[in-house]
Tab-separated table of C-alpha atoms and ligand atoms in Angstrom:
chain	number	residue	atom	x	y	z
A	4	MET	CA	77.019	125.072	94.675
A	5	ASN	CA	78.991	123.739	91.694
A	6	ASP	CA	76.756	122.061	89.068
A	7	THR	CA	79.383	119.509	88.089
A	8	LYS	CA	78.851	116.199	89.815
A	9	THR	CA	81.761	114.572	91.606
A	10	ALA	CA	82.418	110.840	91.857
A	11	LEU	CA	84.948	109.179	94.163
A	12	VAL	CA	86.203	105.772	93.027
A	13	THR	CA	88.348	103.729	95.417
A	14	GLY	CA	91.167	101.685	93.883
A	15	ALA	CA	90.966	103.877	90.782
A	16	ASN	CA	94.589	103.495	89.713
A	17	LYS	CA	94.109	100.344	87.641
A	18	GLY	CA	91.784	97.591	86.519
A	19	ILE	CA	88.035	97.960	86.850
A	20	GLY	CA	88.343	100.985	89.136
A	21	PHE	CA	90.312	102.921	86.533
A	22	ALA	CA	87.732	102.001	83.881
A	23	ILE	CA	84.913	103.161	86.176
A	24	ALA	CA	86.727	106.453	86.738
A	25	GLN	CA	87.267	106.875	83.018
A	26	GLY	CA	83.637	106.035	82.240
A	27	LEU	CA	82.268	108.435	84.847
A	28	GLY	CA	84.657	111.100	83.559
A	29	ALA	CA	83.322	110.577	80.039
A	30	ALA	CA	79.792	110.893	81.442
A	31	GLY	CA	80.635	114.372	82.732
A	32	PHE	CA	81.570	113.712	86.327
A	33	THR	CA	84.560	115.267	87.972
A	34	VAL	CA	86.436	112.164	89.064
A	35	ALA	CA	88.199	111.901	92.399
A	36	ALA	CA	90.580	109.015	91.794
A	37	GLY	CA	91.213	107.305	95.121
A	38	ALA	CA	94.454	105.329	95.312
A	39	ARG	CA	96.877	104.494	98.087
A	40	ASP	CA	100.164	104.724	96.177
A	41	ASP	CA	101.290	108.243	95.238
A	42	ALA	CA	103.037	107.361	91.981
A	43	ARG	CA	100.298	105.018	90.762
A	44	ARG	CA	97.648	107.623	91.645
A	45	GLU	CA	99.446	110.413	89.792
A	46	GLN	CA	99.874	108.230	86.716
A	47	ALA	CA	96.187	107.333	86.770
A	48	VAL	CA	95.137	110.979	87.057
A	49	ASP	CA	97.409	111.833	84.113
A	50	ARG	CA	95.824	109.060	82.047
A	51	LEU	CA	92.306	110.154	83.014
A	52	ARG	CA	93.068	113.755	82.047
A	53	ALA	CA	94.655	112.621	78.777
A	54	ALA	CA	91.384	110.804	78.049
A	55	GLY	CA	89.521	114.073	78.551
A	56	ALA	CA	88.244	113.589	82.102
A	57	ASP	CA	88.215	116.275	84.764
A	58	ALA	CA	90.085	114.315	87.418
A	59	PHE	CA	92.019	114.819	90.603
A	60	GLY	CA	93.809	112.372	92.856
A	61	VAL	CA	92.831	111.522	96.423
A	62	ALA	CA	95.276	109.651	98.648
A	63	LEU	CA	93.195	106.798	99.985
A	64	ASP	CA	94.040	103.561	101.757
A	65	VAL	CA	90.696	102.015	102.686
A	66	THR	CA	92.252	100.130	105.626
A	67	SER	CA	93.357	103.313	107.412
A	68	ASP	CA	91.039	105.509	109.489
A	69	ASP	CA	93.409	108.453	109.134
A	70	SER	CA	93.784	108.062	105.376
A	71	VAL	CA	90.021	107.802	104.876
A	72	ALA	CA	89.331	110.845	107.084
A	73	ALA	CA	91.922	112.841	105.145
A	74	ALA	CA	90.388	111.681	101.846
A	75	ALA	CA	86.933	112.862	102.934
A	76	ALA	CA	88.416	116.230	103.914
A	77	ALA	CA	90.165	116.470	100.530
A	78	VAL	CA	86.930	115.761	98.643
A	79	GLU	CA	85.076	118.328	100.760
A	80	LYS	CA	87.735	120.932	100.062
A	81	ALA	CA	87.773	120.233	96.314
A	82	ALA	CA	84.059	119.759	95.652
A	83	GLY	CA	82.020	120.614	98.751
A	84	ARG	CA	79.876	117.535	98.300
A	85	LEU	CA	79.960	114.042	96.776
A	86	ASP	CA	77.445	112.753	94.223
A	87	VAL	CA	78.748	109.219	93.659
A	88	LEU	CA	80.874	106.849	95.734
A	89	VAL	CA	82.110	103.652	94.101
A	90	ASN	CA	83.624	101.266	96.641
A	91	ASN	CA	85.747	99.331	94.172
A	92	ALA	CA	89.027	98.636	96.013
A	93	GLY	CA	89.316	94.958	96.793
A	94	ILE	CA	91.779	92.123	97.219
A	95	SER	CA	91.562	88.367	96.835
A	96	GLY	CA	93.948	87.503	99.653
A	97	ARG	CA	96.676	84.890	99.443
A	98	THR	CA	95.774	81.609	97.759
A	99	GLY	CA	97.440	78.193	97.601
A	100	ASP	CA	97.092	76.263	94.333
A	101	GLY	CA	94.482	78.841	93.291
A	102	ILE	CA	92.172	78.296	96.254
A	103	GLN	CA	91.627	79.300	99.866
A	104	ASP	CA	90.890	75.960	101.520
A	105	PRO	CA	88.474	76.417	104.447
A	106	THR	CA	89.874	73.327	106.183
A	107	THR	CA	93.373	74.806	106.414
A	108	LEU	CA	92.451	78.461	106.364
A	109	ASP	CA	95.024	80.991	107.536
A	110	LEU	CA	92.984	83.367	109.685
A	111	ASP	CA	95.388	86.204	108.950
A	112	VAL	CA	94.384	85.953	105.291
A	113	VAL	CA	90.733	86.202	106.301
A	114	ARG	CA	91.428	89.215	108.526
A	115	THR	CA	93.335	90.983	105.744
A	116	VAL	CA	90.632	90.370	103.164
A	117	ILE	CA	87.810	91.434	105.485
A	118	GLU	CA	89.737	94.557	106.505
A	119	THR	CA	89.880	95.719	102.884
A	120	ASN	CA	86.774	94.287	101.220
A	121	VAL	CA	84.310	94.769	104.073
A	122	LEU	CA	85.559	97.098	106.807
A	123	GLY	CA	87.154	99.314	104.166
A	124	VAL	CA	83.767	99.847	102.562
A	125	VAL	CA	82.129	100.735	105.878
A	126	ARG	CA	85.004	103.063	106.790
A	127	VAL	CA	84.909	104.892	103.452
A	128	THR	CA	81.121	104.999	103.188
A	129	ASN	CA	80.611	106.416	106.662
A	130	ALA	CA	83.319	109.023	106.204
A	131	LEU	CA	81.810	110.183	102.912
A	132	LEU	CA	78.118	109.961	103.824
A	133	PRO	CA	77.948	113.522	105.181
A	134	LEU	CA	79.190	114.780	101.790
A	135	LEU	CA	76.888	112.425	99.874
A	136	ARG	CA	73.893	113.737	101.829
A	137	ARG	CA	74.616	117.207	100.433
A	138	ALA	CA	74.036	115.964	96.859
A	139	ASP	CA	70.640	115.962	95.103
A	140	SER	CA	70.843	112.344	93.880
A	141	PRO	CA	73.605	110.528	95.748
A	142	ARG	CA	74.545	107.007	94.684
A	143	ILE	CA	76.750	104.392	96.345
A	144	VAL	CA	77.970	101.367	94.386
A	145	ASN	CA	79.709	98.504	96.157
A	146	MET	CA	81.836	96.371	93.839
A	147	SER	CA	80.974	92.839	94.847
A	148	SER	CA	81.299	89.505	93.034
A	149	ASN	CA	79.014	86.646	92.101
A	150	MET	CA	81.517	84.545	94.078
A	151	GLY	CA	79.793	86.039	97.121
A	152	SER	CA	76.443	84.630	96.013
A	153	LEU	CA	75.308	81.851	98.364
A	154	THR	CA	72.829	80.756	95.690
A	155	LEU	CA	75.327	80.459	92.835
A	156	GLN	CA	78.364	79.209	94.818
A	157	THR	CA	80.460	79.827	91.739
A	158	GLY	CA	84.194	80.025	90.996
A	159	PRO	CA	87.041	78.336	92.846
A	160	ILE	CA	86.839	77.631	96.582
A	161	LEU	CA	87.937	80.924	98.121
A	162	ALA	CA	87.101	80.738	101.807
A	163	ALA	CA	88.343	84.255	102.580
A	164	TYR	CA	87.399	86.184	99.429
A	165	ALA	CA	83.949	84.740	98.690
A	166	PRO	CA	82.558	85.284	102.223
A	167	SER	CA	83.967	88.835	102.187
A	168	LYS	CA	81.747	89.565	99.201
A	169	SER	CA	78.758	87.779	100.827
A	170	MET	CA	79.199	90.096	103.802
A	171	LEU	CA	79.556	93.096	101.507
A	172	ASN	CA	76.265	92.113	99.865
A	173	SER	CA	74.605	91.842	103.251
A	174	LEU	CA	76.000	95.225	104.278
A	175	THR	CA	74.689	96.727	101.051
A	176	ALA	CA	71.199	95.609	102.060
A	177	GLN	CA	71.635	97.026	105.579
A	178	TYR	CA	72.765	100.407	104.213
A	179	ALA	CA	69.866	100.464	101.761
A	180	ARG	CA	67.405	99.757	104.577
A	181	ARG	CA	68.914	102.422	106.811
A	182	LEU	CA	68.862	104.968	103.972
A	183	ALA	CA	65.489	103.930	102.545
A	184	ASP	CA	63.792	107.229	103.394
A	185	THR	CA	66.638	109.329	101.988
A	186	ASN	CA	67.756	110.124	98.437
A	187	VAL	CA	70.917	107.991	98.885
A	188	ILE	CA	70.629	104.915	96.638
A	189	VAL	CA	72.920	101.985	97.492
A	190	ASN	CA	73.469	98.880	95.358
A	191	ALA	CA	76.035	96.143	94.801
A	192	ALA	CA	77.533	95.265	91.411
A	193	CYS	CA	79.200	92.212	89.896
A	194	PRO	CA	81.563	93.052	87.008
A	195	GLY	CA	81.805	89.526	85.590
A	196	TYR	CA	85.138	87.810	85.056
A	197	VAL	CA	87.502	90.601	84.038
A	198	ALA	CA	91.108	90.650	82.770
A	199	THR	CA	92.999	92.642	85.426
A	200	ASP	CA	95.928	92.089	87.788
A	201	PHE	CA	93.359	90.462	90.056
A	202	THR	CA	92.794	87.594	87.606
A	203	GLY	CA	96.324	87.559	86.185
A	204	PHE	CA	94.774	89.120	83.069
A	205	ASN	CA	93.406	85.650	82.331
A	206	ALA	CA	89.684	86.371	81.968
A	207	PRO	CA	87.340	87.095	79.066
A	208	ARG	CA	85.949	90.531	79.904
A	209	THR	CA	87.650	93.905	79.516
A	210	PRO	CA	87.858	96.398	82.405
A	211	GLU	CA	85.463	98.622	80.447
A	212	GLN	CA	82.930	95.790	80.273
A	213	GLY	CA	83.382	95.161	83.993
A	214	ALA	CA	82.935	98.844	84.742
A	215	ALA	CA	79.655	99.194	82.849
A	216	ILE	CA	77.331	97.904	85.579
A	217	ALA	CA	78.982	100.130	88.207
A	218	ILE	CA	78.570	103.155	85.958
A	219	ARG	CA	74.919	102.267	85.389
A	220	LEU	CA	74.251	101.960	89.127
A	221	ALA	CA	76.177	105.186	89.773
A	222	THR	CA	73.877	107.062	87.408
A	223	LEU	CA	70.514	105.525	88.324
A	224	PRO	CA	67.468	107.766	88.161
A	225	ASP	CA	65.853	108.804	91.450
A	226	ASP	CA	63.275	106.006	91.155
A	227	GLY	CA	65.970	103.393	90.486
A	228	PRO	CA	66.347	100.142	92.427
A	229	ARG	CA	67.721	100.157	95.977
A	230	GLY	CA	69.536	97.520	97.963
A	231	GLY	CA	70.004	95.151	95.017
A	232	PHE	CA	72.816	93.112	93.481
A	233	PHE	CA	73.212	93.500	89.726
A	234	ASP	CA	75.375	92.552	86.775
A	235	ASP	CA	74.970	93.357	83.082
A	236	GLU	CA	72.201	90.761	82.774
A	237	GLY	CA	70.088	92.082	85.651
A	238	ALA	CA	69.651	90.932	89.250
A	239	VAL	CA	72.229	88.478	90.619
A	240	PRO	CA	70.847	86.033	93.206
A	241	TRP	CA	72.141	86.722	96.726
B	2	LIG	P1	92.877	94.990	90.615
B	2	LIG	O1	93.727	94.127	91.480
B	2	LIG	O2	93.271	95.246	89.211
B	2	LIG	O3	92.654	96.418	91.322
B	2	LIG	C1	92.321	96.497	92.676
B	2	LIG	C2	92.377	97.947	93.100
B	2	LIG	O4	92.087	98.022	94.500
B	2	LIG	C3	93.769	98.554	92.900
B	2	LIG	O5	93.637	99.890	92.516
B	2	LIG	C4	94.364	98.460	94.296
B	2	LIG	O6	95.374	99.415	94.540
B	2	LIG	C5	93.117	98.776	95.099
B	2	LIG	N1	93.287	98.464	96.523
B	2	LIG	C6	93.553	97.283	97.108
B	2	LIG	N2	93.687	97.433	98.435
B	2	LIG	C7	93.498	98.761	98.681
B	2	LIG	C8	93.521	99.548	99.853
B	2	LIG	N3	93.777	99.026	101.057
B	2	LIG	N4	93.265	100.873	99.745
B	2	LIG	C9	93.020	101.420	98.539
B	2	LIG	N5	93.010	100.740	97.395
B	2	LIG	C10	93.251	99.418	97.472
B	2	LIG	O7	91.421	94.327	90.708
B	2	LIG	P2	90.102	94.486	89.799
B	2	LIG	O8	90.091	95.777	89.102
B	2	LIG	O9	89.929	93.234	89.043
B	2	LIG	O10	88.991	94.465	90.966
B	2	LIG	C11	88.267	95.600	91.369
B	2	LIG	C12	87.092	95.133	92.211
B	2	LIG	O11	86.278	94.259	91.442
B	2	LIG	C13	87.499	94.352	93.464
B	2	LIG	O12	86.641	94.727	94.541
B	2	LIG	C14	87.252	92.902	93.087
B	2	LIG	O13	86.954	92.090	94.202
B	2	LIG	C15	86.039	93.055	92.160
B	2	LIG	N6	85.844	91.943	91.231
B	2	LIG	C16	86.774	91.679	90.254
B	2	LIG	C17	86.557	90.624	89.360
B	2	LIG	C18	87.488	90.326	88.238
B	2	LIG	O14	87.214	89.365	87.466
B	2	LIG	N7	88.580	91.073	88.034
B	2	LIG	C19	85.363	89.767	89.464
B	2	LIG	C20	84.461	90.140	90.533
B	2	LIG	C21	84.706	91.195	91.360
B	2	LIG	P3	96.968	99.032	94.413
B	2	LIG	O15	97.303	99.166	92.957
B	2	LIG	O16	97.617	100.062	95.275
B	2	LIG	O17	97.121	97.632	94.929
């Protein structure tokens, strides 16, 4: 089997996902850049290669069973196994005056956000798990947010987005419990408040800074933490 480790990053065409892909490429991984739009994916792969990474594109819409199955088949064909999965793709969902008001919540917004941020992660993870199990030290990183922390209750009122990340955190714990007696290590990450399309580029941290915790969790040693929620400072309260 090929010695080079392979990492699949979802939503790798821009923002934090691109920075994670670039960082893992610099760390020696072959990067499978998952992105749903053909042109944006090809541009991202070109930029990753220009930065020196060994990268290839994987067509991947996390809301589509067919797309995710095809992506898993593409990774198997290219690499035979998967060492790292970073579930980064995420959306905020429509807001009004910068918030999602629970008292007037549009349930279609909730459904859309859950479909991507929660069900998308389950869909992708379960499709890739057979390939992850073939690796010596498989790692799964779920890109969450401290807005999903029920302890912190931070940020604007976002009654679709914040609960989607709370559920993602809870799922992270369930996966870690289920995989406790395996070599698959699963954790959730919070990137901090990062300047990307997501925040209208109006935030203090760079994508590279936001990517750092995901890269750390993607490269944990075999005795590293499992089923936790971390940012650059350490554990984030659930
Ligand atoms: P961006 O909006 O810049 O990037 C989001 C990425 O997700 C894009 O590549 C987008 O692709 C992709 N994506 C969205 N929906 C799908 C889908 N259905 N299938 C595949 N890819 C999809 O956001 P960020 O980089 O800021 O956010 C990345 C992650 O970090 C998200 O999970 C977000 O919730 C989380 N996060 C971000 C924070 C921040 O301050 N920026 C703070 C806390 C958490 P496309 O270009 O095609 O839309």
